[in-house]
mmCIF file of C-alpha atoms in Angstrom:
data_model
loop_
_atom_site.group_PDB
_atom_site.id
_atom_site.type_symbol
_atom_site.label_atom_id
_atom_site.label_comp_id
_atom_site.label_asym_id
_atom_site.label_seq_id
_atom_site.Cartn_x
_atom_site.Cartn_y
_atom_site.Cartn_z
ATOM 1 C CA UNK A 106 3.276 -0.149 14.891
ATOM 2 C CA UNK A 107 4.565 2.554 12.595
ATOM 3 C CA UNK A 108 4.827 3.348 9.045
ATOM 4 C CA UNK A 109 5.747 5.593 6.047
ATOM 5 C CA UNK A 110 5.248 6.477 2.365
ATOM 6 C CA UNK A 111 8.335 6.962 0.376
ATOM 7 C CA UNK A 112 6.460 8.039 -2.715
ATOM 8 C CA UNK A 113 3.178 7.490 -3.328
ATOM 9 C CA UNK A 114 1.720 7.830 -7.435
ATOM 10 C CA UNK A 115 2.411 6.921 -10.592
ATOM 11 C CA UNK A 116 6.198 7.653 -10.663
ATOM 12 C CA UNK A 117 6.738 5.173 -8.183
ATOM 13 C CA UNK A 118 5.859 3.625 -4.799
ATOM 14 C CA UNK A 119 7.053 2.489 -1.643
ATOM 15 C CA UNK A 120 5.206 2.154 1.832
ATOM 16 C CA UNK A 121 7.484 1.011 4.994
ATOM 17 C CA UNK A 122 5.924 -0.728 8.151
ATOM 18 C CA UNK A 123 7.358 -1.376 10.864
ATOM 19 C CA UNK A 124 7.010 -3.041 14.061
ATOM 20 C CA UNK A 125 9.557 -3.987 16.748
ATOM 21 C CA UNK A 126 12.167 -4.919 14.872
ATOM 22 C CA UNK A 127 10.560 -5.809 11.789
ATOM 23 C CA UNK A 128 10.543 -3.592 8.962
ATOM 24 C CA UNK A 129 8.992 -4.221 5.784
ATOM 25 C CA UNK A 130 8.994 -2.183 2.522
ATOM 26 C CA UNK A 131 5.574 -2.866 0.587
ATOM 27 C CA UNK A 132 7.053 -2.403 -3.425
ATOM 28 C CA UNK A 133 9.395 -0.064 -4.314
ATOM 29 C CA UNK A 134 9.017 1.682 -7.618
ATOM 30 C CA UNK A 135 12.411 3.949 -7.687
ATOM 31 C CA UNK A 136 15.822 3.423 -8.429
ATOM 32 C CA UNK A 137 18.326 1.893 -6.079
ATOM 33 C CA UNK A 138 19.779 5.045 -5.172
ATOM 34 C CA UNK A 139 16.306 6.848 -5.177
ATOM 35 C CA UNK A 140 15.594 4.569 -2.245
ATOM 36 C CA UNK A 141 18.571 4.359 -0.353
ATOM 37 C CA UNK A 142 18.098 8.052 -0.352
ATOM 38 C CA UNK A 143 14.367 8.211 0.565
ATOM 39 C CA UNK A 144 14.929 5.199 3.121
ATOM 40 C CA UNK A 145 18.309 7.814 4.904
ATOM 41 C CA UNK A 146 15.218 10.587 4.721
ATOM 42 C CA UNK A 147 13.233 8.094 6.628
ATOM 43 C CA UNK A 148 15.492 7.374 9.226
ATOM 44 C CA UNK A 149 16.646 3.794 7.839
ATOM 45 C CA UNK A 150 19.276 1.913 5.997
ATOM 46 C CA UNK A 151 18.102 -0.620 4.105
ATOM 47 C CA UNK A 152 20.189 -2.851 5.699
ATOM 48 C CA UNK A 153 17.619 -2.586 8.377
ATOM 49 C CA UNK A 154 14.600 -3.629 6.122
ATOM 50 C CA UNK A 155 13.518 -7.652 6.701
ATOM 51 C CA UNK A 156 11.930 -8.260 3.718
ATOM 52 C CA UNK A 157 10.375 -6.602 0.452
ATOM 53 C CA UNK A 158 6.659 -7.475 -0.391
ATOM 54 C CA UNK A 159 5.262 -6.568 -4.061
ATOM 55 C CA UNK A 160 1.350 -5.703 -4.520
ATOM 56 C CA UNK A 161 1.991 -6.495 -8.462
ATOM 57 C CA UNK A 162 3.965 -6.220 -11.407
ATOM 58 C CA UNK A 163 3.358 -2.734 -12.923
ATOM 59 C CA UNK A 164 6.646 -0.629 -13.159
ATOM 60 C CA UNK A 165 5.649 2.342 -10.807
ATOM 61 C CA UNK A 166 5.818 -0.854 -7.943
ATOM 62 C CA UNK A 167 8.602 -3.233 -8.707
ATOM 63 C CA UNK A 168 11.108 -0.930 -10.734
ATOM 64 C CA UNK A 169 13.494 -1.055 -7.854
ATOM 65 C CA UNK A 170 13.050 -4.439 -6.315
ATOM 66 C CA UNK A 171 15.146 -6.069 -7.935
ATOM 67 C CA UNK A 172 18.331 -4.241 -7.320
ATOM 68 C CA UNK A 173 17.188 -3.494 -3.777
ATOM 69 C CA UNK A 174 16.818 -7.293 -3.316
ATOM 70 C CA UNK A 175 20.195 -8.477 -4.223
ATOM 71 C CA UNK A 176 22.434 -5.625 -3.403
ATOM 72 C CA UNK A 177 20.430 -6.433 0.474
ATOM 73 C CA UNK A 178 19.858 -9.918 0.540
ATOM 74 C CA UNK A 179 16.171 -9.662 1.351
ATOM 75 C CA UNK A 180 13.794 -12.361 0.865
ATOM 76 C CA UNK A 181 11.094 -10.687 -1.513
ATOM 77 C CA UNK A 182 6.904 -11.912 -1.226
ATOM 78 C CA UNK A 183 4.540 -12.029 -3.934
ATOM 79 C CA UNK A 184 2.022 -13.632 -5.685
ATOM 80 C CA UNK A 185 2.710 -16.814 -8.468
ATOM 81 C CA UNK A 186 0.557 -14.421 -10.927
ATOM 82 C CA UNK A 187 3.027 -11.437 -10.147
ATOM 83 C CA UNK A 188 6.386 -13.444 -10.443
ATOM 84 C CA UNK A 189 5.127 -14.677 -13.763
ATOM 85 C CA UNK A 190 4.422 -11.159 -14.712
ATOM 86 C CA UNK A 191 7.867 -10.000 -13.375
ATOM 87 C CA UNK A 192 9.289 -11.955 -15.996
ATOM 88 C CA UNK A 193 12.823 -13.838 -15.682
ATOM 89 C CA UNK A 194 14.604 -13.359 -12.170
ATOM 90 C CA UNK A 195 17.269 -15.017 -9.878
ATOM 91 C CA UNK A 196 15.334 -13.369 -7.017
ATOM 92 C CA UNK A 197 14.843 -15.703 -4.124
ATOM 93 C CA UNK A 198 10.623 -15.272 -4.006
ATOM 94 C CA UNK A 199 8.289 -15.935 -1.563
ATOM 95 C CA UNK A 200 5.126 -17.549 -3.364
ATOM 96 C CA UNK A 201 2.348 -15.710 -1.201
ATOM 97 C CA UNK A 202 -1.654 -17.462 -1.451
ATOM 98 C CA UNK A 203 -4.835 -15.963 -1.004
ATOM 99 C CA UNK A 204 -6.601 -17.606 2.085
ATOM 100 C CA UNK A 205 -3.445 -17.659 3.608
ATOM 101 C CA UNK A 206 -1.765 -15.234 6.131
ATOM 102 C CA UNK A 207 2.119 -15.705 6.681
ATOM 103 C CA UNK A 208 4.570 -14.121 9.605
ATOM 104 C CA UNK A 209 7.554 -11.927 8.898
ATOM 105 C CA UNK A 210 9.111 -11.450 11.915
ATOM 106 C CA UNK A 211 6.602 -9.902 14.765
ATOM 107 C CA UNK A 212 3.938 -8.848 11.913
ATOM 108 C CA UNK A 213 1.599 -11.287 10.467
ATOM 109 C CA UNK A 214 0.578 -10.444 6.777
ATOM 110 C CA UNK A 215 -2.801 -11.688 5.080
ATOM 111 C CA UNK A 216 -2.915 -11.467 1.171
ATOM 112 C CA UNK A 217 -6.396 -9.862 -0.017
ATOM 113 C CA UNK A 218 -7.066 -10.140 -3.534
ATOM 114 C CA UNK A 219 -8.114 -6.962 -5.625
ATOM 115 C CA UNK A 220 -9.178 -6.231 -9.145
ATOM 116 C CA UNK A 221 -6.491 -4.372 -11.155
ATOM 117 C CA UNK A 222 -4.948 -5.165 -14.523
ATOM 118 C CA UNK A 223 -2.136 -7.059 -13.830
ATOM 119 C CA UNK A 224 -1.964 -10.656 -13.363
ATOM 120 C CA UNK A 225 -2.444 -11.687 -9.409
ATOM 121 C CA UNK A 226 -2.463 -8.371 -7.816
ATOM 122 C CA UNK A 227 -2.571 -8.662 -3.916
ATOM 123 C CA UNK A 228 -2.990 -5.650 -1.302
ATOM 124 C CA UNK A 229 -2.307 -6.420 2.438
ATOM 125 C CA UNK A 230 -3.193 -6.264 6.408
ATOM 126 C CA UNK A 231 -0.404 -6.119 8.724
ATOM 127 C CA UNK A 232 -1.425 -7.338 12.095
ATOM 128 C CA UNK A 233 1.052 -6.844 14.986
ATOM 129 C CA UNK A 234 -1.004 -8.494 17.259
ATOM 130 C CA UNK A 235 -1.627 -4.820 19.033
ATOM 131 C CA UNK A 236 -2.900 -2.896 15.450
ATOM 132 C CA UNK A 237 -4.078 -3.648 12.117
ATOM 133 C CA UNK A 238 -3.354 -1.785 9.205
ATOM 134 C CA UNK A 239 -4.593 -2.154 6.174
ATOM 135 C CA UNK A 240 -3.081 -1.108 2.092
ATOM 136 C CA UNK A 241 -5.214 -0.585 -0.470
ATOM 137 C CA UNK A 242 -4.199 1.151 -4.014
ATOM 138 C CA UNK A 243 -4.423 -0.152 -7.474
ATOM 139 C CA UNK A 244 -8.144 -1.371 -7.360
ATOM 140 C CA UNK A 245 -10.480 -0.923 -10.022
ATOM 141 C CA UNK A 246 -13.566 -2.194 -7.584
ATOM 142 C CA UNK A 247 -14.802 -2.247 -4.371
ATOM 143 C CA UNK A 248 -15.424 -6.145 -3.655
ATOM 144 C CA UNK A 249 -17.738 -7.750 -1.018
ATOM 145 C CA UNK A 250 -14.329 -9.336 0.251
ATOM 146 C CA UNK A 251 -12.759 -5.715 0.062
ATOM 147 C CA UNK A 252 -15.515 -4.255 2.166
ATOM 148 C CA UNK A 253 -15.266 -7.248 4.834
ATOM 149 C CA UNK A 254 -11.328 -7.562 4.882
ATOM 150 C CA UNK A 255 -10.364 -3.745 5.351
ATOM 151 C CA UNK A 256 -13.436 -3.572 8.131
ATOM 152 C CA UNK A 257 -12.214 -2.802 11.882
ATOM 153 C CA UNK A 258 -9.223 -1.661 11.121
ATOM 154 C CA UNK A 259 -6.886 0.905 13.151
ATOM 155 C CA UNK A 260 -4.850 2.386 10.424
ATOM 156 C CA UNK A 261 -5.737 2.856 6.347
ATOM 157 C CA UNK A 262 -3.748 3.443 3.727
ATOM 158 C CA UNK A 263 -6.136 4.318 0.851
ATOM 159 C CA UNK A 264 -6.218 5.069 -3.209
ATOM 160 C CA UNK A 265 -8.030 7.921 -4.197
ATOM 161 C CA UNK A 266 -6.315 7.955 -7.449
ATOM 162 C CA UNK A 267 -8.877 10.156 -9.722
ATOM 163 C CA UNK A 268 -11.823 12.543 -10.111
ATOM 164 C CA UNK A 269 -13.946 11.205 -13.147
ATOM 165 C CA UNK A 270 -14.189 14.825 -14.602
ATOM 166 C CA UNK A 271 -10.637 15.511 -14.789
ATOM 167 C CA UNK A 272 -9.890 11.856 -15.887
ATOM 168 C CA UNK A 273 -12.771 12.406 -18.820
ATOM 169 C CA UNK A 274 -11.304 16.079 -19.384
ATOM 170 C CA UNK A 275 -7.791 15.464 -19.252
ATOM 171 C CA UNK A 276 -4.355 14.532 -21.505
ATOM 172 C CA UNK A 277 -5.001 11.068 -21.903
ATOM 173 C CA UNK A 278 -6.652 9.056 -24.506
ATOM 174 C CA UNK A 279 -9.672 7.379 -24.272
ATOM 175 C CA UNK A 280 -8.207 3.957 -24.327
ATOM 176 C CA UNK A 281 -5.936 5.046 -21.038
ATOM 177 C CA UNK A 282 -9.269 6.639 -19.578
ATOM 178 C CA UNK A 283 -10.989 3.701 -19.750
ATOM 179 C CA UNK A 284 -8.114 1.168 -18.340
ATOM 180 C CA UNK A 285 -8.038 4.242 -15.431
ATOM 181 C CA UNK A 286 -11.332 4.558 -14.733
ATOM 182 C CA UNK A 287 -12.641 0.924 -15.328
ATOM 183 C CA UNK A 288 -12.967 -1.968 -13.182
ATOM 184 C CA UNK A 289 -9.557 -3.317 -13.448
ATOM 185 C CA UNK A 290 -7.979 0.317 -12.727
ATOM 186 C CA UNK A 291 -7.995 2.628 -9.966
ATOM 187 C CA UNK A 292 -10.277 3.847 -7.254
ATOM 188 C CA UNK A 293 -11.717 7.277 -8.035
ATOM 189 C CA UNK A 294 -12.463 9.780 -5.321
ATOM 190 C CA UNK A 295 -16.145 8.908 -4.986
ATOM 191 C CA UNK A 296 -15.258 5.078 -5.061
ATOM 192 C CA UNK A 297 -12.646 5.334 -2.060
ATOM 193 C CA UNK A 298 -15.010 7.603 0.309
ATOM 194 C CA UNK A 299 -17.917 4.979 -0.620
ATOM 195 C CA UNK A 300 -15.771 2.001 0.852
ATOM 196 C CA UNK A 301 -15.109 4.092 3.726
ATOM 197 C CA UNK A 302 -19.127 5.143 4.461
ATOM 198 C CA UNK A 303 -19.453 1.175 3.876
ATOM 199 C CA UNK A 304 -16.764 -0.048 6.415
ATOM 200 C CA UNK A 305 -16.569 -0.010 10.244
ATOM 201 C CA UNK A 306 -14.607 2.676 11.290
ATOM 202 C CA UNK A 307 -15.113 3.245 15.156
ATOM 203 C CA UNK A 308 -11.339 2.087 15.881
ATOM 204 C CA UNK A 309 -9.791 3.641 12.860
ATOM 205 C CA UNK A 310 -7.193 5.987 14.150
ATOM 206 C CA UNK A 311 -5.811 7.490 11.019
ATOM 207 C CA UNK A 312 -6.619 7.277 6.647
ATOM 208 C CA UNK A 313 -4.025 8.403 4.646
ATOM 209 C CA UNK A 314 -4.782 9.122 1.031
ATOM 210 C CA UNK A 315 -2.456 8.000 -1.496
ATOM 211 C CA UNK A 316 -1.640 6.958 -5.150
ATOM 212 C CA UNK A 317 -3.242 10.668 -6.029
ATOM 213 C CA UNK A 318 -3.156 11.144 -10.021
ATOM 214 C CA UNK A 319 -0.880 14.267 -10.603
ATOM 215 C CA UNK A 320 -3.042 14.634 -13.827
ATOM 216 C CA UNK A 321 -6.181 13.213 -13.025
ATOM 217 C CA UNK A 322 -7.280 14.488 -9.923
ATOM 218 C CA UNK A 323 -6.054 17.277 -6.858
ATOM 219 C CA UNK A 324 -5.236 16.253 -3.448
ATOM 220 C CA UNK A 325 -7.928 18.564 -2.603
ATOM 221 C CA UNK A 326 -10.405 17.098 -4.297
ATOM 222 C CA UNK A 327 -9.667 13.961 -3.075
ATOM 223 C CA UNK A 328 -9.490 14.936 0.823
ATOM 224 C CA UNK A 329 -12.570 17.288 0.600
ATOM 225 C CA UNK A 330 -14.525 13.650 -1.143
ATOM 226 C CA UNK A 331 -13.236 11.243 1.822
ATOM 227 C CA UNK A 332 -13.752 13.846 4.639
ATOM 228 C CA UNK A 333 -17.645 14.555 2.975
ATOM 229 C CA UNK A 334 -18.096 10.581 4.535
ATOM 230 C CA UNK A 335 -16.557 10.844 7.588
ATOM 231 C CA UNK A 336 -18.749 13.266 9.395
ATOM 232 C CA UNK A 337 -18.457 12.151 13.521
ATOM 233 C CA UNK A 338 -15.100 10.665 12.799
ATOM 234 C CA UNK A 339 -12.700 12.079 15.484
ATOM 235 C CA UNK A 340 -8.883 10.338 13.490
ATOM 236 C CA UNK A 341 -6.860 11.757 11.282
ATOM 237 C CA UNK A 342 -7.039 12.239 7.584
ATOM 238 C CA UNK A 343 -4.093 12.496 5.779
ATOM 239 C CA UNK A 344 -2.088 12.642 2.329
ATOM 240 C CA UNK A 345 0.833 11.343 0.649
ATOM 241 C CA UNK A 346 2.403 12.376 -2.407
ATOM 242 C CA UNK A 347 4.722 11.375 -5.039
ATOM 243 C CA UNK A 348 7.319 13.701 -4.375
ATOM 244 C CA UNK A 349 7.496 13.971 -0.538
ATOM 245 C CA UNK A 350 5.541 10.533 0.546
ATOM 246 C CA UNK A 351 4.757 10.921 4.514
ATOM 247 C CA UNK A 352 6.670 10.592 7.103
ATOM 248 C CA UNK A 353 6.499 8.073 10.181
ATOM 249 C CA UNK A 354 2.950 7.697 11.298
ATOM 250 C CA UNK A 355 2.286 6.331 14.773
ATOM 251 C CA UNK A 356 -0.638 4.162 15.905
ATOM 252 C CA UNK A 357 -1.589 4.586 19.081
ATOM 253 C CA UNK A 358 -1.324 1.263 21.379
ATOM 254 C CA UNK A 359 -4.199 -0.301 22.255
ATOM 255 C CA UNK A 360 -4.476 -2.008 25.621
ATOM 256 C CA UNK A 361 -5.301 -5.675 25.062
ATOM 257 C CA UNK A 362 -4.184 -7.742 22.311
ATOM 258 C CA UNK A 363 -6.482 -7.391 19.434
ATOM 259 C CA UNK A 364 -5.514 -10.691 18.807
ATOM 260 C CA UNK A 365 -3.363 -13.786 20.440
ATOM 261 C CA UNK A 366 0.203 -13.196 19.861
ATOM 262 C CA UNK A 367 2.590 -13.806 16.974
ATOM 263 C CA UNK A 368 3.635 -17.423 17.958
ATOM 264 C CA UNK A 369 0.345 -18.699 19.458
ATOM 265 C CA UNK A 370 -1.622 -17.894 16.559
#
């Protein structure tokens, strides 16, 4: 398994995973041609993509989706509580349920539910039957489920959107700090490295940082809070950014079957 960051902030987001011959773009918060373009950068067409999933309806995720959907013909997964907030589409959608992992393709997908201001938000663990990756951004809390779900895995993708004193310091009002910074908002720095000294991380391989406020916070800040928690931990800590995302990350095969394969289970 293998995957990507096309952008990664508030300007827009886009995460690719891909295993076999499955690919799957997690939102995508740019323009049609932004993507096409960030998808050649990537090594991809998106003719090659097998389906489009969307965390929630906020702007900076779903901008693109749309367009990308029908100009592609890709089948498109979300939550009833995010096509509601998506308002009026023609979009052939995937209702997706807590409780409930589906297949696409040779990846199975489970559905975790997170606090964030928007009306069903969902993150997700891809399971290839070989690794488990795990995406979680737009979280205002760290839930007992959160803790549990994104436990044992062998890949993170992980917000570490703000640093309280630049979000209390900064341009935005006070309304806008508070939506940020409370429990229906974002992860700060301190929040993201506590889920991560609260987790089991003897087979995580990699952590890549991401959704990093270009106003709120400094990718140094962020990496020098995670990295304070991870003292021992031999894997690799990384960033994406809005501008650049990451490129292709690999996760190193494991020998058995983490679990039984795509069709048996």
């Amino acid at each position: 398994m293998r995957y990507c960051s096309l952008g990664s902030g508030s300007r827009g987001n886009a995460t690719l995973i891909e295993y076999g011959t499955t690919r799957l773009l997690v939102d995508c918060g740019f323009s049609l041609r932004t993507t096409e373009k960030r998808l050649a950068l990537a090594g991809l067409s998106a003719h090659q993509l097998t389906a489009i999933l969307v965390t929630h309806e906020h702007s900076d995720h779903i901008s693109g989706v749309e367009r990308l959907a029908q100009r592609y013909r890709l089948p498109v997964y979300m939550t009833a509580g995010t096509r509601y907030g998506m308002g009026a589409t023609d979009l052939p959608i995937h209702e997706i349920r807590f409780g409930q992992s589906f297949d696409i393709g040779e990846i199975r997908v489970t559905p975790v539910p997170v606090p964030h201001d928007a009306r069903e938000p969902s993150q997700f663990i891809f399971d290839s039957g070989y690794h488990r990756l795990g995406l979680l951004t737009d979280t205002g809390t760290i839930t007992p489920l959160i803790t549990e779900m994104y436990s044992g895995l062998d890949a993170l993708f992980l917000e570490a959107n703000y640093d309280p004193h630049m979000l209390a310091s900064g341009p935005y009002p006070r309304f806008l700090q508070a939506r940020v910074g409370g429990a229906l908002g974002h992860l700060s720095n301190q929040q993201a490295a506590g889920l991560l000294a609260s987790i089991d991380t003897s087979s995580l391989q990699q952590i890549v940082i991401g959704h990093i406020s270009e106003k709120n916070n400094r990718p140094e800040l962020a990496h020098e809070a995670l990295s304070g928690v991870l003292d021992g931990w031999d894997g690799r800590l990384q960033l994406a950014v809005q501008n650049q995302g990451l490129p292709w990350q690999e996760i190193t095969e494991t020998l058995q079957p983490i679990t039984a394969s795509i069709g048996s289970r």
